[in-house]
CSV table of C-alpha atoms in Angstrom, one decimal:
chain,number,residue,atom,x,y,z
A,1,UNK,CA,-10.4,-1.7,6.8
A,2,UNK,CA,-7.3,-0.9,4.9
A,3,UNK,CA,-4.1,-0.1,6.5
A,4,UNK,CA,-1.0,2.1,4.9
A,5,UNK,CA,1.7,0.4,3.1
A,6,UNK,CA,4.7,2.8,1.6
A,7,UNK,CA,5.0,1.3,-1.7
A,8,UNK,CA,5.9,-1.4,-0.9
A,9,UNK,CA,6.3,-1.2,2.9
A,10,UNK,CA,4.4,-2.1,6.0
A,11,UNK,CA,2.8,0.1,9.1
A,12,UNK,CA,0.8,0.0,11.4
A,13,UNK,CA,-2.4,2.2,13.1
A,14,UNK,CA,-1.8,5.2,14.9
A,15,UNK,CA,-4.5,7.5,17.0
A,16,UNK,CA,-5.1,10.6,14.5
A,17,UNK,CA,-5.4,12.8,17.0
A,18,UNK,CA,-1.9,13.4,16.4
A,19,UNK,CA,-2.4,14.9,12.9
A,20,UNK,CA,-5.9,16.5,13.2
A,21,UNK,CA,-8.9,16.5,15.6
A,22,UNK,CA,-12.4,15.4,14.4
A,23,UNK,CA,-15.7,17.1,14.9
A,24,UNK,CA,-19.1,15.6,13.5
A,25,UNK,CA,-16.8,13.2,11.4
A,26,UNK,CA,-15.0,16.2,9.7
A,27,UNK,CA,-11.2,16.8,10.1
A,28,UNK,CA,-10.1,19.8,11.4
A,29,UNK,CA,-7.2,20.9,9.8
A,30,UNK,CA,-6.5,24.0,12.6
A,31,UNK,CA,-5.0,21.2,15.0
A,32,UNK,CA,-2.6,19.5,12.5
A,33,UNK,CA,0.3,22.3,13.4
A,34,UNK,CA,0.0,21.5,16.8
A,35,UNK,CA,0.7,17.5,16.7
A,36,UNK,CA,4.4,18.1,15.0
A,37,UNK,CA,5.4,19.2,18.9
A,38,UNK,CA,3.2,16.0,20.7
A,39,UNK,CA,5.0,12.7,21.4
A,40,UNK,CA,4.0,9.8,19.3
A,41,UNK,CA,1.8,7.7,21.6
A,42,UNK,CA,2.2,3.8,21.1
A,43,UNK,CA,0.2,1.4,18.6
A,44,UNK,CA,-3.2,0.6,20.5
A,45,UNK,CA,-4.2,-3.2,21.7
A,46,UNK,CA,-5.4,-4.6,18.8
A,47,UNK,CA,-4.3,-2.1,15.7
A,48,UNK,CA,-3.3,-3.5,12.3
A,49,UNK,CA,0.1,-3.7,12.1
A,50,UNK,CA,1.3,-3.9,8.6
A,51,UNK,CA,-0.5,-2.5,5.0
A,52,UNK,CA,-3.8,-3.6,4.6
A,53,UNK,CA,-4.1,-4.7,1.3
A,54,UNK,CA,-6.5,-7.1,-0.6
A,55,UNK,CA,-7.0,-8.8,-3.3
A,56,UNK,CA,-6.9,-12.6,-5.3
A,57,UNK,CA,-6.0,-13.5,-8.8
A,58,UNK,CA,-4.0,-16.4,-10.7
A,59,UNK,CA,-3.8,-20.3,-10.4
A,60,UNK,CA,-6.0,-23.0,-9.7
A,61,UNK,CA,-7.4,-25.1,-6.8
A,62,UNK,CA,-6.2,-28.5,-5.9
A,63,UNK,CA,-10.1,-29.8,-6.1
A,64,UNK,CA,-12.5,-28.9,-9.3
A,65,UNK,CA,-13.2,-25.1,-8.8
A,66,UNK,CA,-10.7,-22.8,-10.4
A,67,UNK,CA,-9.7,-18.8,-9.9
A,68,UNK,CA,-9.7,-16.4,-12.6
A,69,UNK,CA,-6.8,-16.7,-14.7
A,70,UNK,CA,-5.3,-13.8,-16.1
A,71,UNK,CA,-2.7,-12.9,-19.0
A,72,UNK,CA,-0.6,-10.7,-16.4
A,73,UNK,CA,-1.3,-10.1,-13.2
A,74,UNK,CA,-1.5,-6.8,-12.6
A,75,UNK,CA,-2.7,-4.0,-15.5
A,76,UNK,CA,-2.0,-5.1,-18.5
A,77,UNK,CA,-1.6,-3.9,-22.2
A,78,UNK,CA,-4.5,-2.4,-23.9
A,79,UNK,CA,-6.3,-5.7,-25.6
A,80,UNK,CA,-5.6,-7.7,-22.5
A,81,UNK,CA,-7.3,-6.4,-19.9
A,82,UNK,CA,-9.1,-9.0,-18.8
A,83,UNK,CA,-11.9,-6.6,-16.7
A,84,UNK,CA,-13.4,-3.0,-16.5
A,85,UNK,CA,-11.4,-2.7,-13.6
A,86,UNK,CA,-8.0,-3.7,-14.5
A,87,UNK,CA,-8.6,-1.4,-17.8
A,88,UNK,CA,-9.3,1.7,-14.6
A,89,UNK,CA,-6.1,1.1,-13.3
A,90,UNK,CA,-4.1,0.3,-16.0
A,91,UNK,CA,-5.2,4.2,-17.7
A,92,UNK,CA,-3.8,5.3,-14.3
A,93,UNK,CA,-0.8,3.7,-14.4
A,94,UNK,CA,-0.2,5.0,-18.0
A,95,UNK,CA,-0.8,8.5,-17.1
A,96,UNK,CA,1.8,8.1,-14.5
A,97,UNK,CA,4.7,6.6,-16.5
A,98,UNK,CA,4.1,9.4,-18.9
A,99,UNK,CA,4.5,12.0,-16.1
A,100,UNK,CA,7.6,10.2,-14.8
A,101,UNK,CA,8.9,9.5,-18.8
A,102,UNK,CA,9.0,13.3,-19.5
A,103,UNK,CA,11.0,14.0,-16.4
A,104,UNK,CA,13.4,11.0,-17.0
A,105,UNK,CA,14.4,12.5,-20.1
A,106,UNK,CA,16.7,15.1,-18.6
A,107,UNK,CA,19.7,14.2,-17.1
A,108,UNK,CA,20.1,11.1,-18.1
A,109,UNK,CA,17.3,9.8,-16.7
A,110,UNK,CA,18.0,11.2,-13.3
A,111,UNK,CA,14.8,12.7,-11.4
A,112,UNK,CA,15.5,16.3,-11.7
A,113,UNK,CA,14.3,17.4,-8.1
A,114,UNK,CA,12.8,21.2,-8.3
A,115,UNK,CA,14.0,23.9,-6.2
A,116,UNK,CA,11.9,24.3,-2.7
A,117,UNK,CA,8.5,26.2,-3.2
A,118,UNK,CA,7.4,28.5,-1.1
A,119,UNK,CA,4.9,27.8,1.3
A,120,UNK,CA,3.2,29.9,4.0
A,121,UNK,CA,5.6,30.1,7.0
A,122,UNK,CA,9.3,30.1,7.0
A,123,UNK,CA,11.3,27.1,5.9
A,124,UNK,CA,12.2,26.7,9.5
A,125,UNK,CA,9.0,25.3,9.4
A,126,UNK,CA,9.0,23.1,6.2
A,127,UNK,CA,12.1,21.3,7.6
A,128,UNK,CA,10.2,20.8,11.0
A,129,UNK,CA,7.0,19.2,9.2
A,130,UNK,CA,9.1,16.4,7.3
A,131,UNK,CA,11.0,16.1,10.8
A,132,UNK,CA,8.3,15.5,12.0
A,133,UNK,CA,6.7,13.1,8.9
A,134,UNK,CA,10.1,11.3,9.8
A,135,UNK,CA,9.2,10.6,13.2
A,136,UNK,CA,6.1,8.9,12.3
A,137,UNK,CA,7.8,6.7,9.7
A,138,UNK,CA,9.9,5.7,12.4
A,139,UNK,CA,7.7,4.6,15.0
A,140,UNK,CA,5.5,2.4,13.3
A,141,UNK,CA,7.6,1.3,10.0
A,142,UNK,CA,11.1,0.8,11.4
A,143,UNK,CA,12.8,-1.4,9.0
A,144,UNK,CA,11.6,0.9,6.3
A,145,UNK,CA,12.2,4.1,8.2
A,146,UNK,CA,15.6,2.7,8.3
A,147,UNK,CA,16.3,2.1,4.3
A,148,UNK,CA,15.1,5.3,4.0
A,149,UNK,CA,18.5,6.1,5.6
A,150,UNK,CA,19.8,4.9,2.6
A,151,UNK,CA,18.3,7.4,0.1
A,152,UNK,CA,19.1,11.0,-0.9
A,153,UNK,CA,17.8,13.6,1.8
A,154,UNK,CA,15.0,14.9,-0.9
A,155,UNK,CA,13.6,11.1,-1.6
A,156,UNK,CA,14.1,10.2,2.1
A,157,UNK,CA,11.8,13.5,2.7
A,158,UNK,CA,9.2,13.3,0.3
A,159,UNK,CA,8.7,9.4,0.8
A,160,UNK,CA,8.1,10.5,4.7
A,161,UNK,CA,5.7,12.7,3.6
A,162,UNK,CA,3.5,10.4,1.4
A,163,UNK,CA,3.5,7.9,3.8
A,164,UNK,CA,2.4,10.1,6.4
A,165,UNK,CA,-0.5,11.6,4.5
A,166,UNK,CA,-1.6,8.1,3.1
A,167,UNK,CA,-1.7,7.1,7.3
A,168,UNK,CA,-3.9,9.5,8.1
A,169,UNK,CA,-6.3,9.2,5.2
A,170,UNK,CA,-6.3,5.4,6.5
A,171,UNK,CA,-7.2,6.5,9.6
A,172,UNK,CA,-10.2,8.4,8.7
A,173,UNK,CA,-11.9,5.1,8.5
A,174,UNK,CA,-10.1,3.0,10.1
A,175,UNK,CA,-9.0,4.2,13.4
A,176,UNK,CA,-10.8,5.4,17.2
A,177,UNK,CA,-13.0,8.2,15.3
A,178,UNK,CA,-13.7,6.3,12.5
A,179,UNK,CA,-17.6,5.7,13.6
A,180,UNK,CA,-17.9,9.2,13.2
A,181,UNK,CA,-16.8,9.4,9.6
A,182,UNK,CA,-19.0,10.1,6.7
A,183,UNK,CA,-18.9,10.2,3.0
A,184,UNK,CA,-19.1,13.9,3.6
A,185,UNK,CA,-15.9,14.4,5.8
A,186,UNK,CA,-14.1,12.7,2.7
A,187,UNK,CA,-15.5,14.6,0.2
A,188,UNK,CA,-13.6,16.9,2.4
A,189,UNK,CA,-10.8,15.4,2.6
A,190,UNK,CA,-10.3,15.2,-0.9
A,191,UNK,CA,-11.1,19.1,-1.5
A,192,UNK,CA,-7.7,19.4,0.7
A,193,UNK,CA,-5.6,17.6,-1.2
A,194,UNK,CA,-6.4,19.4,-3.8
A,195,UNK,CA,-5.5,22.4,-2.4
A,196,UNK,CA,-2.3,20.6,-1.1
A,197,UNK,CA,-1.6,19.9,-4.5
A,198,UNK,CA,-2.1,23.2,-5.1
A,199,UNK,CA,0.8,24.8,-3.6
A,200,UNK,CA,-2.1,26.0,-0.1
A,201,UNK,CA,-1.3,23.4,2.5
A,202,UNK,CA,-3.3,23.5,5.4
A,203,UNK,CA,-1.3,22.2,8.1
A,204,UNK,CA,2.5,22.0,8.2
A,205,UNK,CA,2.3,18.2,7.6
A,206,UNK,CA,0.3,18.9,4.6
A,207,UNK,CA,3.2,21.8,3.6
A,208,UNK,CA,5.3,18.7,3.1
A,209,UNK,CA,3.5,16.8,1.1
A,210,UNK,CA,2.7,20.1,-1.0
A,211,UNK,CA,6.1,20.4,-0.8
A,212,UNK,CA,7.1,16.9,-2.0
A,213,UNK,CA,4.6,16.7,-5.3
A,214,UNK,CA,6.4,19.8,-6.5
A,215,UNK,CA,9.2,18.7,-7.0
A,216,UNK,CA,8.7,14.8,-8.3
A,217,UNK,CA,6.5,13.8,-10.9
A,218,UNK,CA,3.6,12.4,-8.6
A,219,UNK,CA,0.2,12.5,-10.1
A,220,UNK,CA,-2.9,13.3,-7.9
A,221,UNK,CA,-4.4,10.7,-9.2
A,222,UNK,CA,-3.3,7.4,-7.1
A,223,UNK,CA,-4.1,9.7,-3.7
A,224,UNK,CA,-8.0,10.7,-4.9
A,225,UNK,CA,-8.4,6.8,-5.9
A,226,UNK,CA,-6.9,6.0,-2.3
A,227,UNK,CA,-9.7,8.2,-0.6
A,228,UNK,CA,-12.3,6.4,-3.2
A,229,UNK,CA,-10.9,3.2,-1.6
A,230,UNK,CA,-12.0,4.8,1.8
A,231,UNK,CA,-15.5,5.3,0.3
A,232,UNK,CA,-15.9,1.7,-0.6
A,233,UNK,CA,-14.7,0.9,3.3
A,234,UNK,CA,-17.8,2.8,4.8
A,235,UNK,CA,-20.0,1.3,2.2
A,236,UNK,CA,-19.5,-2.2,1.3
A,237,UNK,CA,-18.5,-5.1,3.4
A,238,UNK,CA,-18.6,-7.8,0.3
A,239,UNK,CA,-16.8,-8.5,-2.5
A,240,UNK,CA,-18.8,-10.5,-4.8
A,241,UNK,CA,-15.7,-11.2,-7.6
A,242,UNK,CA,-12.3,-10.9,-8.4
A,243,UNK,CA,-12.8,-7.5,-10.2
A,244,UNK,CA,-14.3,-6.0,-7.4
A,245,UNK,CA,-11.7,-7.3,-5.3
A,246,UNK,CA,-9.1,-5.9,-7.7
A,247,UNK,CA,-10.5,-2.4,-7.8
A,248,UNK,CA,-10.3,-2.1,-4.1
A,249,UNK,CA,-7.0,-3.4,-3.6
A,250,UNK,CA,-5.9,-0.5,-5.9
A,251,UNK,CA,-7.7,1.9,-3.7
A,252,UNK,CA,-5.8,1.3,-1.1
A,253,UNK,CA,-2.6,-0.1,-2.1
A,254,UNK,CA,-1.7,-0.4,-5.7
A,255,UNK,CA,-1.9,3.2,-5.6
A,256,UNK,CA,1.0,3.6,-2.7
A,257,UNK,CA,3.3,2.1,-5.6
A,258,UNK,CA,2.0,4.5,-8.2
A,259,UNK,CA,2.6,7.8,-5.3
A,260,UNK,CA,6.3,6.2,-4.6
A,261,UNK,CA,7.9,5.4,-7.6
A,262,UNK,CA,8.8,8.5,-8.9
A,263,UNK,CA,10.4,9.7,-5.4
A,264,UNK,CA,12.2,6.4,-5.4
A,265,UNK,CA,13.7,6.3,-8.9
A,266,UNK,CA,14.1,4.3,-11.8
A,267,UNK,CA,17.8,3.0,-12.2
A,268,UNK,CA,19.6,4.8,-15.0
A,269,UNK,CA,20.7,1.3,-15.8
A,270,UNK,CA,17.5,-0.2,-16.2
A,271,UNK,CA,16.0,-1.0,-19.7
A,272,UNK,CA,12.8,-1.8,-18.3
A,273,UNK,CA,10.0,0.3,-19.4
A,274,UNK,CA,8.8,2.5,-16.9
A,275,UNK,CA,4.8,1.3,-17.4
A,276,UNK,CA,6.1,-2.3,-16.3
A,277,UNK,CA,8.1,-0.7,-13.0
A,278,UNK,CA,4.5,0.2,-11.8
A,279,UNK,CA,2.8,-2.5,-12.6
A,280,UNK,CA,5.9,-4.2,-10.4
A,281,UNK,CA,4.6,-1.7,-8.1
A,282,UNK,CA,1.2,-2.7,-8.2
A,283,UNK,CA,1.5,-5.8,-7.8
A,284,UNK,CA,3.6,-5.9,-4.7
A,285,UNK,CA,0.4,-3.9,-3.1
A,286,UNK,CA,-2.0,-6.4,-4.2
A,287,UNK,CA,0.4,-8.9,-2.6
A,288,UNK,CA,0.3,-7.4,0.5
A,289,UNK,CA,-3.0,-6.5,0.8
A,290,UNK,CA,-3.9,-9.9,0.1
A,291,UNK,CA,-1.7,-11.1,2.6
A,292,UNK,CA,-3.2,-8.7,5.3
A,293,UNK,CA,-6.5,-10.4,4.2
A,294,UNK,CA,-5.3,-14.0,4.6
A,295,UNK,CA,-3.8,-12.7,7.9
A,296,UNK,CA,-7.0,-11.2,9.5
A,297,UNK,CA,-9.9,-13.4,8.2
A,298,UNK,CA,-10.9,-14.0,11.9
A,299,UNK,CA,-10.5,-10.3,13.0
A,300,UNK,CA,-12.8,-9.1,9.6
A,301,UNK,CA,-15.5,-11.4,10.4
A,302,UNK,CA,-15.6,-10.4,14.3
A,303,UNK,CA,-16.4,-7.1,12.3
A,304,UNK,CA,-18.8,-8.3,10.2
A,305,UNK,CA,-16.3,-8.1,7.2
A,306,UNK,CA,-15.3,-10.8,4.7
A,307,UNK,CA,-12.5,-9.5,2.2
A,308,UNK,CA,-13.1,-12.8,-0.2
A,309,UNK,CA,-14.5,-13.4,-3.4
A,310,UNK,CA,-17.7,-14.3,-2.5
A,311,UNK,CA,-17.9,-16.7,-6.0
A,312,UNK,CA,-14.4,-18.5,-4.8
A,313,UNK,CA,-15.9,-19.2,-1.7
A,314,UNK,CA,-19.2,-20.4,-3.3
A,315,UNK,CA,-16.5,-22.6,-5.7
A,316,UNK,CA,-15.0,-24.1,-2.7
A,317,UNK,CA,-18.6,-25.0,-0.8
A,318,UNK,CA,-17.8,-22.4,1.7
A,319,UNK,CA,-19.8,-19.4,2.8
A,320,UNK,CA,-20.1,-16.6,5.0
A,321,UNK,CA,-21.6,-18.8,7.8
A,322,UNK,CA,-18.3,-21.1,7.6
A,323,UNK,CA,-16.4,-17.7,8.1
A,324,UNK,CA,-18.2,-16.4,10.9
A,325,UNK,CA,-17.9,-20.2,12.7
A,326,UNK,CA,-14.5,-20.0,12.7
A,327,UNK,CA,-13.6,-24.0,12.3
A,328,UNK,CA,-10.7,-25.2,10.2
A,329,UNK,CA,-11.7,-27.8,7.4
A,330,UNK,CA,-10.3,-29.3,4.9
A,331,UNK,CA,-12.7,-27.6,2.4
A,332,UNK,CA,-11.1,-23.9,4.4
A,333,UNK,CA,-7.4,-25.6,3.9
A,334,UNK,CA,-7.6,-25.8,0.5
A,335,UNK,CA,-8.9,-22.9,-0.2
A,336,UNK,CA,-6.9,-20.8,2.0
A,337,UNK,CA,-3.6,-22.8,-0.6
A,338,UNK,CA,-5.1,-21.6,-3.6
A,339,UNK,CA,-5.5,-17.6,-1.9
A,340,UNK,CA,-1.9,-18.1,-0.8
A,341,UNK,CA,-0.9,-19.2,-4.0
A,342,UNK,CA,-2.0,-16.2,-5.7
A,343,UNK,CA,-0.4,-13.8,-3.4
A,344,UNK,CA,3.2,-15.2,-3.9
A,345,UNK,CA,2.1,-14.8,-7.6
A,346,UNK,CA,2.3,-11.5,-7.4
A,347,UNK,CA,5.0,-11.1,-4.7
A,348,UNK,CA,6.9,-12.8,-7.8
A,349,UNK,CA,6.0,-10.2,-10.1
A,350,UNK,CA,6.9,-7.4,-8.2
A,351,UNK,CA,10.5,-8.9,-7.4
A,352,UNK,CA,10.9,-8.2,-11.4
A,353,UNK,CA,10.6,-4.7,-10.5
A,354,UNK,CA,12.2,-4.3,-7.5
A,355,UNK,CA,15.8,-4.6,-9.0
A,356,UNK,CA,14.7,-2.0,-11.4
A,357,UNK,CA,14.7,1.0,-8.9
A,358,UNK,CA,17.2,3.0,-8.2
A,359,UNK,CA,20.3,1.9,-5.8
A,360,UNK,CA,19.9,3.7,-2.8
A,361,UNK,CA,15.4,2.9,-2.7
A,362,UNK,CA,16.2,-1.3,-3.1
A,363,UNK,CA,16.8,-2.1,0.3
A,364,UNK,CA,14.2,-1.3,1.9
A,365,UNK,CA,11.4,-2.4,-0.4
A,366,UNK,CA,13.3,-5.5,-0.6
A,367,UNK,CA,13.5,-6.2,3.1
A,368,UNK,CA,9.4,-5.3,3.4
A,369,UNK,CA,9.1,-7.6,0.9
A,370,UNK,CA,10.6,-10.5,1.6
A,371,UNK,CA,9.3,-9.3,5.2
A,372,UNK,CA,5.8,-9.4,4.3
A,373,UNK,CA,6.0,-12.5,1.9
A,374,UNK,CA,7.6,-14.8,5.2
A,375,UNK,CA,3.4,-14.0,7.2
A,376,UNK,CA,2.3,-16.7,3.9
A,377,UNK,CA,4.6,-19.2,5.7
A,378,UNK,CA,3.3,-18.5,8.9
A,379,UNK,CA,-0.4,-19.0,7.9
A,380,UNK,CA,0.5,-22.4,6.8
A,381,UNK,CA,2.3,-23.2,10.0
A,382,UNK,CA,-0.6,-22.3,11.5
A,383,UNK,CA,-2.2,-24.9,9.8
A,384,UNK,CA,-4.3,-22.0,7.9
A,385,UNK,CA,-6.1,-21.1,11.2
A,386,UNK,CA,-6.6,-17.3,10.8
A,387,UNK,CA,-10.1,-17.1,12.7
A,388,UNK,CA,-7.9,-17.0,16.3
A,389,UNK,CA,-4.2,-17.3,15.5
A,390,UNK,CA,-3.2,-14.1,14.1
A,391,UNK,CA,0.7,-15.1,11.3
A,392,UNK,CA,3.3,-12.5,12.5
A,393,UNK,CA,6.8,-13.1,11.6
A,394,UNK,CA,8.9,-13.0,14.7
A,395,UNK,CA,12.1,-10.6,15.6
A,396,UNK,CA,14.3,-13.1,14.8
A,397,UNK,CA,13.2,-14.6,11.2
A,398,UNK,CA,12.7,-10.5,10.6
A,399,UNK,CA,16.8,-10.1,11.6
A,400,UNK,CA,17.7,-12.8,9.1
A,401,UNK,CA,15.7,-11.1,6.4
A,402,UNK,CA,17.9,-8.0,6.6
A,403,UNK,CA,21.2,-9.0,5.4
A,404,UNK,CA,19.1,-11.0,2.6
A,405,UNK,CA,17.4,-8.3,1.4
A,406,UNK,CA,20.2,-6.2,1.3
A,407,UNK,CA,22.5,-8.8,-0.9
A,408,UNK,CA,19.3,-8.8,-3.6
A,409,UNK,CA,19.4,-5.3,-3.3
A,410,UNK,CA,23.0,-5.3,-4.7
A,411,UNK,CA,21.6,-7.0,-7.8
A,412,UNK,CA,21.9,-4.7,-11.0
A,413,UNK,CA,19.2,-3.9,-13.2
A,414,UNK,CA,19.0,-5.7,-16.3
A,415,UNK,CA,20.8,-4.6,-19.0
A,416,UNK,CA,18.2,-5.6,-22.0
A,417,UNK,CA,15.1,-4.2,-22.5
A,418,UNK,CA,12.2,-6.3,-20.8
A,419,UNK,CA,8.6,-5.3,-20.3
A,420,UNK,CA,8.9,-7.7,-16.6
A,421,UNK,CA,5.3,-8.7,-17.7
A,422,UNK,CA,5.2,-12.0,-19.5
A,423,UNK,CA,1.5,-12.5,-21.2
């Protein structure tokens, strides 16, 4: 039950059978080669459109129960992490800045891009796979597909290519074959991108990804943890905390930040350090995943699924059964303020980092953002009913969002050193 977000973008589902054809819940990599010439078909009735992130954090309720509260609100600094979990993905956000810190140091901290590898065919055939990875992009992320536009041809590439790979590990799970997945077939899964990070691609969409982490500073990291999160998706249907909550909203989305930065760029103007540019990162994923689960409470529990804390819930004299009945209360209204509190909380903290990137990648995270922040408004215009009215923010709110997001995106870094997480 997670859906792909590019960094900080949106998507939506696609049928997998364009990348790769399943048998006994294993993909088969020999049909990948052969999707780059099919037509992309159209989303299905009923597929999540947008990232499908999760998570809850800061603040407090407006009756006596309260939510965790937290020194930062994403990974913070060693001796104030307030949970085991925030302390996992705080070492993996560490490991990254230090990947991305040694290759800022050249050039004035310009990304030095690496020559193309060689990878089995021609490169004839490299350029068709990210055509192809741009196709995808797109068709079911068009806003973001078009501030990609806006960056150079090797980050507009290799950003295609992440968010192609992270759709189809989605799908695994999530998508028309997903009843036939097993732990097994990700196991598997996993054993390929390590070969794909490897420099032995299997498929020509895999040749671009392979392609793409050889010549920027990703870490392999973020994608295993995103194929953990997929794990946790076939096994667990409960969240009984915030830090198990947390966890999982890294699987699946924090770690899209952590993949994306380093093709997007840091601003050679920014003093920001670059372990505070991811946790920017990784907030904005926790924002939207939370907002994806505010969004589909009604459509999780018609699937057995309830992506909230189960002690919160217990705190507000709610349960499973009041999910699963679908009735708007007051008891649901004011809990469903204090969850949408939190996730502008961190929508905040990743507009600190936002301005941080470089030039050319601002745009479009802004307009996702800003985008993906408006679906909070439309929850509470729906008077917080998210059992059968599903928040979408219509074509014309989405139009007015553009020129927005492009005039923040015109903001320059700031020019004194800030860590852009306040304890």
């Amino acid at each position: 039950m997670s859906s792909v977000a590019m960094f900080w973008v949106t998507s939506a589902s696609t049928d997998p059978s364009n990348y790769y054809m399943f048998s006994n819940g294993n993909p088969d990599p020999s049909s990948s080669a052969r999707a780059l010439t099919k037509p992309t078909p159209k989303l299905r009735r009923g597929s999540k459109n947008g990232v499908y992130l999760k998570y809850s954090c800061l603040g407090s309720s407006e009756r006596s129960y309260s939510l965790p509260i937290l020194s930062s609100l994403v990974a913070n600094p060693a001796g104030d992490i307030a949970g085991p979990s925030e302390q996992k993905v705080y070492n993996v956000v560490l490991k990254q800045a230090a990947l991305v810190n040694r290759q800022l140091r050249s050039a004035d901290h310009a990304l030095d891009v690496k020559p193309d590898m060689v990878v089995p065919g021609t490169l004839s055939l490299l350029s068709e796979a990210y055509d192809r990875c741009g196709e995808v992009c797109a068709e079911y992320a068009k806003t973001f597909y078009l501030g990609t536009m806006l960056m150079t041809p090797e980050r507009r590439k290799a950003i295609w290519a992440i968010y192609v790979w992270c759709r189809r590990t989605d799908e695994l799970v999530d998508g028309p074959n997903a009843s036939h997945i097993t732990p097994t077939a990700l196991d598997r899964w996993e054993a390929r991108l390590e070969d794909v990070f490897q420099g032995r691609p299997y498929d020509m969409l895999d040749a671009a990804l392979s392609d793409t982490v050889n010549r920027f500073p990703v870490d392999i990291q973020p994608f295993k943890d995103m194929i953990e999160g997929m794990r946790m998706d076939l096994r667990k249907s409960r969240y009984m905390n915030f830090d198990e909550l947390y966890l999982y909203c890294y699987y699946v989305a924090g770690t899209v930040g952590l993949m994306s930065v380093p093709v997007m760029g840091i601003s050679p103007e920014s003093k920001a350090s670059t372990e505070s540019v991811y946790n920017a990162a990784l907030a904005l994923g926790i924002a939207n995943q939370l907002t994806n689960i505010l969004r589909d409470v009604g459509e999780d529990a018609r699937r057995g699924r309830v992506y909230l804390p189960q002690d919160e819930l217990a705190q507000a004299g709610l349960s499973d059964e009041d999910i699963f009945a679908g009735k708007v209360t007051d008891k649901w209204r004011i809990f469903m303020k204090s969850q949408i509190k939190r996730a502008r909380m961190f929508f905040d903290q990743a507009e600190k980092g936002v301005t941080e990137l470089s030039a050319a990648s601002r745009w479009p995270v802004w307009a996702s953002l800003l985008l993906y922040r408006k679906i909070l408004d439309e929850i509470e215009v729906n008077d917080y009913n998210n059992f059968t009215k599903r928040a979408y923010v219509g074509k014309a709110k989405k139009i007015m969002a553009l020129p927005v997001a492009y005039a923040r995106s015109m903001i320059q870094p700031s020019r004194t050193s800030s860590s852009l997480v306040e304890a």
